[in-house]
Each structure stands twice: as structure tokens, then as C-alpha cells.
C-alpha atoms as a printed R data frame, in Angstrom:
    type eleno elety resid chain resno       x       y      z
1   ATOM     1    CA   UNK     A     1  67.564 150.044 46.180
2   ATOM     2    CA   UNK     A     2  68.398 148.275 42.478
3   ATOM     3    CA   UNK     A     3  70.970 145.722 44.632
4   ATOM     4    CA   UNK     A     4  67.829 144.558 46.814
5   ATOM     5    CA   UNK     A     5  65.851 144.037 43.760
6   ATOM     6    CA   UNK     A     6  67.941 142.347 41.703
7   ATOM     7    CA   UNK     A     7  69.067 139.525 44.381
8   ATOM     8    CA   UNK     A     8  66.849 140.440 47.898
9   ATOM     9    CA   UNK     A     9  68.782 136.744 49.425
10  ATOM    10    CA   UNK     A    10  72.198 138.120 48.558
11  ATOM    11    CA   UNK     A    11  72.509 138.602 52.987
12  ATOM    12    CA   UNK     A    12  76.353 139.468 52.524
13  ATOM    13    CA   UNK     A    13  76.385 142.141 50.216
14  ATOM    14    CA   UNK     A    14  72.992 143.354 51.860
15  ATOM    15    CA   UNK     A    15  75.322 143.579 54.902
16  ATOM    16    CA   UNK     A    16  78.679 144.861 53.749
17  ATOM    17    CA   UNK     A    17  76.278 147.889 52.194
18  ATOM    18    CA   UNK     A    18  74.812 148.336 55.443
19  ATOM    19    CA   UNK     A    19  78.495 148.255 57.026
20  ATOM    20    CA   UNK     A    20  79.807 150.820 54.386
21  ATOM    21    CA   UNK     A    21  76.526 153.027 54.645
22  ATOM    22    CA   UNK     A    22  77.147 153.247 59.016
23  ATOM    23    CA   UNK     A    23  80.570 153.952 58.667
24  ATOM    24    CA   UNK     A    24  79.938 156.924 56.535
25  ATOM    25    CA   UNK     A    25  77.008 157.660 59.326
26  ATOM    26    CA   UNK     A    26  79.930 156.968 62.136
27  ATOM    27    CA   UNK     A    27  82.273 159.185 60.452
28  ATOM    28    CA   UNK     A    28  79.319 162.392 59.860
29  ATOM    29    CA   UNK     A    29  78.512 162.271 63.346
30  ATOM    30    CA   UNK     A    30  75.232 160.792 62.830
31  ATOM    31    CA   UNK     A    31  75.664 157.747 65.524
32  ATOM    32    CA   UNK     A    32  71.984 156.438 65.665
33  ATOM    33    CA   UNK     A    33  71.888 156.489 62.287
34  ATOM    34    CA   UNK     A    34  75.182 154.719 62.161
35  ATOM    35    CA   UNK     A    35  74.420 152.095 64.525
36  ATOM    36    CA   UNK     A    36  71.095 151.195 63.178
37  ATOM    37    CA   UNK     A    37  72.882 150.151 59.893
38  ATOM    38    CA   UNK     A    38  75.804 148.504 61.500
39  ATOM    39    CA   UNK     A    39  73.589 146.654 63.764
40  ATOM    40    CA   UNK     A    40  71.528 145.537 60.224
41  ATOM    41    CA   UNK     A    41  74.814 144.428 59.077
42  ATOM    42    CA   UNK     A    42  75.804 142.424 62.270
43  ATOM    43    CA   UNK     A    43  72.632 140.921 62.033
44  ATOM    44    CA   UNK     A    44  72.877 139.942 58.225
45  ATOM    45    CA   UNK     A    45  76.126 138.311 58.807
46  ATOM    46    CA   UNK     A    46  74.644 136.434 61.577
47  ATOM    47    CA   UNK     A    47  72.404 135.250 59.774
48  ATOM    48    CA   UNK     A    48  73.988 134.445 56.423
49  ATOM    49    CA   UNK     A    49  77.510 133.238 57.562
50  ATOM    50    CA   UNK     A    50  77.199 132.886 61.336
51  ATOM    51    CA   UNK     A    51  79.436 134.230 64.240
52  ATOM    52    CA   UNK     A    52  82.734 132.898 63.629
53  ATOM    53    CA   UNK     A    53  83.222 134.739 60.178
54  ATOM    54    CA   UNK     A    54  86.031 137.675 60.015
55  ATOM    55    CA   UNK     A    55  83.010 139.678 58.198
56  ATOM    56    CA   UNK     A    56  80.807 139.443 61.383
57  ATOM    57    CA   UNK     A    57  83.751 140.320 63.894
58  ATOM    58    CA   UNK     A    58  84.624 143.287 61.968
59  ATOM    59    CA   UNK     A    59  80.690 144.560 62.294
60  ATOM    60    CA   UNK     A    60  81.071 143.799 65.916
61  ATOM    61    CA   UNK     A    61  83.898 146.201 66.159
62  ATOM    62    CA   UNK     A    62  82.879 148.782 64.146
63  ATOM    63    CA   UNK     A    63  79.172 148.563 65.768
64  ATOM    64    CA   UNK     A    64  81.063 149.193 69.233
65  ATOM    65    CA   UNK     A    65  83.119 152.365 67.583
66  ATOM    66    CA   UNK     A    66  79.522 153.848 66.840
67  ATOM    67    CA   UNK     A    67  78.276 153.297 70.401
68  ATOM    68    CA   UNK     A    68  80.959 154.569 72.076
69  ATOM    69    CA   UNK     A    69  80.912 158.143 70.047
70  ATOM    70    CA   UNK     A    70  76.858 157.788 70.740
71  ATOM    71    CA   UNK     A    71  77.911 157.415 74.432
72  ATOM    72    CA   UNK     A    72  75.982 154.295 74.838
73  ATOM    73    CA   UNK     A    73  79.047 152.322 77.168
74  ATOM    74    CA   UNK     A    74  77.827 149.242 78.340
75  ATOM    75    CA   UNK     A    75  76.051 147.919 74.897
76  ATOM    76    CA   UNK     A    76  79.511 149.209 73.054
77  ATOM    77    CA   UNK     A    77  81.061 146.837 75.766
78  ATOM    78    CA   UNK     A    78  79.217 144.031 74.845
79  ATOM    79    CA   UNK     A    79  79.805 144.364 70.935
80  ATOM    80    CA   UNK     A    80  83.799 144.934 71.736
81  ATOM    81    CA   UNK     A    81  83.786 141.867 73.865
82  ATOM    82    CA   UNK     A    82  82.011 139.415 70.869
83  ATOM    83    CA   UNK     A    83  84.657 141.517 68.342
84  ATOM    84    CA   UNK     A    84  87.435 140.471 70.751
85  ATOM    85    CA   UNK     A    85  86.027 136.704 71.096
86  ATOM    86    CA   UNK     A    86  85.842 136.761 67.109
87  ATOM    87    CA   UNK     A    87  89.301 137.802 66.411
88  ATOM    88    CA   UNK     A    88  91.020 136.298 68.935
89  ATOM    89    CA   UNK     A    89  89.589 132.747 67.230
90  ATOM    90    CA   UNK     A    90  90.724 133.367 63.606
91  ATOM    91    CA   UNK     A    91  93.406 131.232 61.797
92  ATOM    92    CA   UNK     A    92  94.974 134.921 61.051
93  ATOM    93    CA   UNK     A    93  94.640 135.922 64.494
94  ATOM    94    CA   UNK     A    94  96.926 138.794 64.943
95  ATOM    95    CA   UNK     A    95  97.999 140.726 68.159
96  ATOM    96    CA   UNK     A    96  97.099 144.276 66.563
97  ATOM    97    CA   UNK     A    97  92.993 144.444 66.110
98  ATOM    98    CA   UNK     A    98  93.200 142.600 69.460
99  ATOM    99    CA   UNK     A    99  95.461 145.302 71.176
100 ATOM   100    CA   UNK     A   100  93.127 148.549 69.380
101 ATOM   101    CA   UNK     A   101  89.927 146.766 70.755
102 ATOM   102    CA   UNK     A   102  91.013 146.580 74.643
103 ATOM   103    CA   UNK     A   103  92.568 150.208 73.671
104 ATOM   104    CA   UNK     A   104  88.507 150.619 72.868
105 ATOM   105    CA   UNK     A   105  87.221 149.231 76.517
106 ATOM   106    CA   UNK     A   106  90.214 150.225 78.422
107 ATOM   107    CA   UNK     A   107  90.890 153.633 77.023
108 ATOM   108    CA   UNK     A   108  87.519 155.352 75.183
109 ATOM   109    CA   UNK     A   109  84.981 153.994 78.131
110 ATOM   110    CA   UNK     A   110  84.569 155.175 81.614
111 ATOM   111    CA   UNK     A   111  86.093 152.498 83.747
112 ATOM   112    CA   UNK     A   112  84.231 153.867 87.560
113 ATOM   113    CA   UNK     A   113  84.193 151.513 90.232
114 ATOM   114    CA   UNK     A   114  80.881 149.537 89.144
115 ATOM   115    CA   UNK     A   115  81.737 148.999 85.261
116 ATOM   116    CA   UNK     A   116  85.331 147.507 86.522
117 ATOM   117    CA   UNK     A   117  83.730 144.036 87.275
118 ATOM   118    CA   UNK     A   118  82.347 143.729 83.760
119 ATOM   119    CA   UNK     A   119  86.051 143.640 82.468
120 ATOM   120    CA   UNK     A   120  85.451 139.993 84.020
121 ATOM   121    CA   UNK     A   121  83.919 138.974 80.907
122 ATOM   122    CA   UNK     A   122  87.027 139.072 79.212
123 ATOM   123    CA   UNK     A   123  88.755 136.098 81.130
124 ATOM   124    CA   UNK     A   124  87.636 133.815 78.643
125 ATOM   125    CA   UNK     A   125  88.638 135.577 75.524
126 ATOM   126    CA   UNK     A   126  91.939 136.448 76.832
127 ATOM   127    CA   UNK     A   127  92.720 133.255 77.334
128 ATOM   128    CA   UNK     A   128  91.598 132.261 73.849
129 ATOM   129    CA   UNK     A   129  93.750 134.586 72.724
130 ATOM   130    CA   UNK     A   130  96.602 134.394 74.232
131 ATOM   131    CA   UNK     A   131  96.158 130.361 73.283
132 ATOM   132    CA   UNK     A   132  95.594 130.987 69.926
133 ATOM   133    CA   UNK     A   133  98.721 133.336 69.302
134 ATOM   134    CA   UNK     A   134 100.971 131.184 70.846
135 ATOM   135    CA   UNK     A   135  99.459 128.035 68.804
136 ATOM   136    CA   UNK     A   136 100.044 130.553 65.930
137 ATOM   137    CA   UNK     A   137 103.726 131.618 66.994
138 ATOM   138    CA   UNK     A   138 102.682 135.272 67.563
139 ATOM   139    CA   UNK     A   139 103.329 135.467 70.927
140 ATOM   140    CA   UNK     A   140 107.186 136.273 70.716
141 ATOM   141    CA   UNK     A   141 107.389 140.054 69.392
142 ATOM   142    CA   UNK     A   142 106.896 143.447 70.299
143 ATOM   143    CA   UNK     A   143 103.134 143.822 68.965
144 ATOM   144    CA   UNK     A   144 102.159 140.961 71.207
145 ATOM   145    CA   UNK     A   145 104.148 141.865 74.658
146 ATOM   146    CA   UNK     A   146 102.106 145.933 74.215
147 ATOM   147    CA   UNK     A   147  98.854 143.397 73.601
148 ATOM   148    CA   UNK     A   148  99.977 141.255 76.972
149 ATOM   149    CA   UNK     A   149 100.591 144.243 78.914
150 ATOM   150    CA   UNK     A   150  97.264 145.074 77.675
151 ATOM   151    CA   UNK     A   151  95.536 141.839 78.672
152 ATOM   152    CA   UNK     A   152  97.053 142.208 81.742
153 ATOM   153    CA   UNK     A   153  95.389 145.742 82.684
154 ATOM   154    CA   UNK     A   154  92.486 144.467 81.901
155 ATOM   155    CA   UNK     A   155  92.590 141.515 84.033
156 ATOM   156    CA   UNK     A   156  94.094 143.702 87.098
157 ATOM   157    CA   UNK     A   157  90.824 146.328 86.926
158 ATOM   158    CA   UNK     A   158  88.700 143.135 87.214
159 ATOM   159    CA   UNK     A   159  90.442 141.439 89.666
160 ATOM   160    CA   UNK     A   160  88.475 140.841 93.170
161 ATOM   161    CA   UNK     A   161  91.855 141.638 94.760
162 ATOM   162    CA   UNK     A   162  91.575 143.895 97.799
163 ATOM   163    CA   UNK     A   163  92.212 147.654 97.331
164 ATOM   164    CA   UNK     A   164  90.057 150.039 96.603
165 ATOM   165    CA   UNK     A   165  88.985 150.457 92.668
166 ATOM   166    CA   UNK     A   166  91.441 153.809 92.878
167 ATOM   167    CA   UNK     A   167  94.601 151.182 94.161
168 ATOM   168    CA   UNK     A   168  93.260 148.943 91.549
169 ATOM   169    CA   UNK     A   169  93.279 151.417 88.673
170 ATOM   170    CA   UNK     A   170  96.302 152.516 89.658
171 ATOM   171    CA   UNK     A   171  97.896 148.792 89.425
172 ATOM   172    CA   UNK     A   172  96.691 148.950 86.235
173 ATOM   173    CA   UNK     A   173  98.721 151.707 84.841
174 ATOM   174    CA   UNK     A   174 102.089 149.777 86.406
């Protein structure tokens, strides 16, 4: 393409093309096509302006999105999670992209008994979170008490309390 010719170091727009170019992929249907170049684009940003940029948690998200329509769970799980970790981090941290994404790993992937304990993973990043907002004073309206009851379905499914996955599930939806 003229864009890699021209500048072939320029890493960001290199990746937001990527980005733009899986979307439209995500959006036709075409998921392996769409998650090769949003996993490019992840990988740019990476690269070029690390893990902690907006850019890279918003490739991390959008990656996930094209894994879960390809049906590939546990490797969309893994991109949510480092989208979550990302956003929960920011100076403009806000309780909305935080809410859709556990809508993402709550709500659009299978939760059976044996993908419940890798919920787990999201202690960390909850906390972070739920830090950062209050740090932030976001943590008093409505958009963060849906994201809390969120957080906290989230943490029930992984919890090693007794019950059966079933109770547990169920405890969730309280």
C-alpha cells in the first residue's frame, strides 16, 4: 500500500489501518480475516506505544469482539481481560466501556462449570477499577452502581464458595 511506502516506521497509523480494515472484516462476517488484522494492530501498538495506551486497549477490545463472533471463547477471554486491565487504568477511566466489556465475558461467552474459575483473573482488575473510579469520583452514579453489580457477578461465578456452579450462577443473577 502507498501509506507503507511512503513512511514503513509510521507503527500507529500502520495499526489504526489494520484496526479500521478488521472492523470492516468483523462487521462482513469474515472473523479470521478480522482477527488477523486486529491482532496486527494490537501488536503494532504494542510495539510502538506500549500497553498502557487507550489505542492498544481499544484493539484489545475490539480483537475480543472478533473472537467471540469466530467462536474462539477462551482467547476472546484473554483479550477482554487485558481490554478491561487497560481501561480500568486510564486517567479517563469511565464506568461504561468497563460495564460493555464484562457484558462481553459475562453475557456473549459460555460461562459452564469449568470456564467459571477463569473469571478469577479478573480479581485484580476489578479492584483496579473500582480504585481508580473512586480516586476519579466516578463511583457515586447510576452508570457505576449497573458496573458494581456487574463486578459483583463476576466475582460471585468465580467464587470457590460451596454450591454447585448451577447455585452459583444462580447467585449471580440476584
Amino acid at each position: 500500500a502507498a501509506f507503507q511506502k511512503d513512511d514503513p516506521e509510521d507503527h500507529v497509523t500502520i495499526a489504526k489501518l489494520r484496526d479500521s480494515v478488521g472492523m470492516c472484516y468483523d462487521g462482513m462476517e469474515r472473523y479470521e480475516d478480522a482477527i488477523f488484522h486486529l491482532a496486527e494492530a494490537r501488536s503494532l501498538y504494542e510495539r510502538s506505544i506500549g500497553t498502557e495506551s487507550p489505542l492498544y486497549g481499544t484493539a484489545c477490545e475490539r480483537l475480543a469482539r472478533a473472537l467471540v463472533h469466530a467462536g474462539r471463547h477462551q482467547e476472546a477471554f484473554e483479550a477482554a481481560v487485558e481490554a478491561f486491565m487497560v481501561i480500568a487504568l486510564q486517567d479517563a477511566v469511565h464506568p461504561t466501556p468497563l460495564f460493555e466489556l464484562l457484558g462481553l465475558m459475562l453475557e456473549e461467552m459460555p460461562l459452564e462449570s469449568e470456564n467459571l474459575a477463569r473469571l478469577a483473573k479478573l480479581q485484580v482488575p476489578i479492584a483496579a477499577a473500582v480504585r481508580n473510579l473512586h480516586f476519579r469520583e466516578m463511583d457515586q452514579d447510576g452508570n457505576a452502581g449497573v458496573l458494581y453489580e456487574r463486578m459483583s457477578r463476576a466475582l460471585v461465578l468465580c467464587s470457590p464458595a460451596k454450591g454447585d456452579p448451577a447455585d452459583r450462577k444462580a447467585a449471580a443473577h440476584r
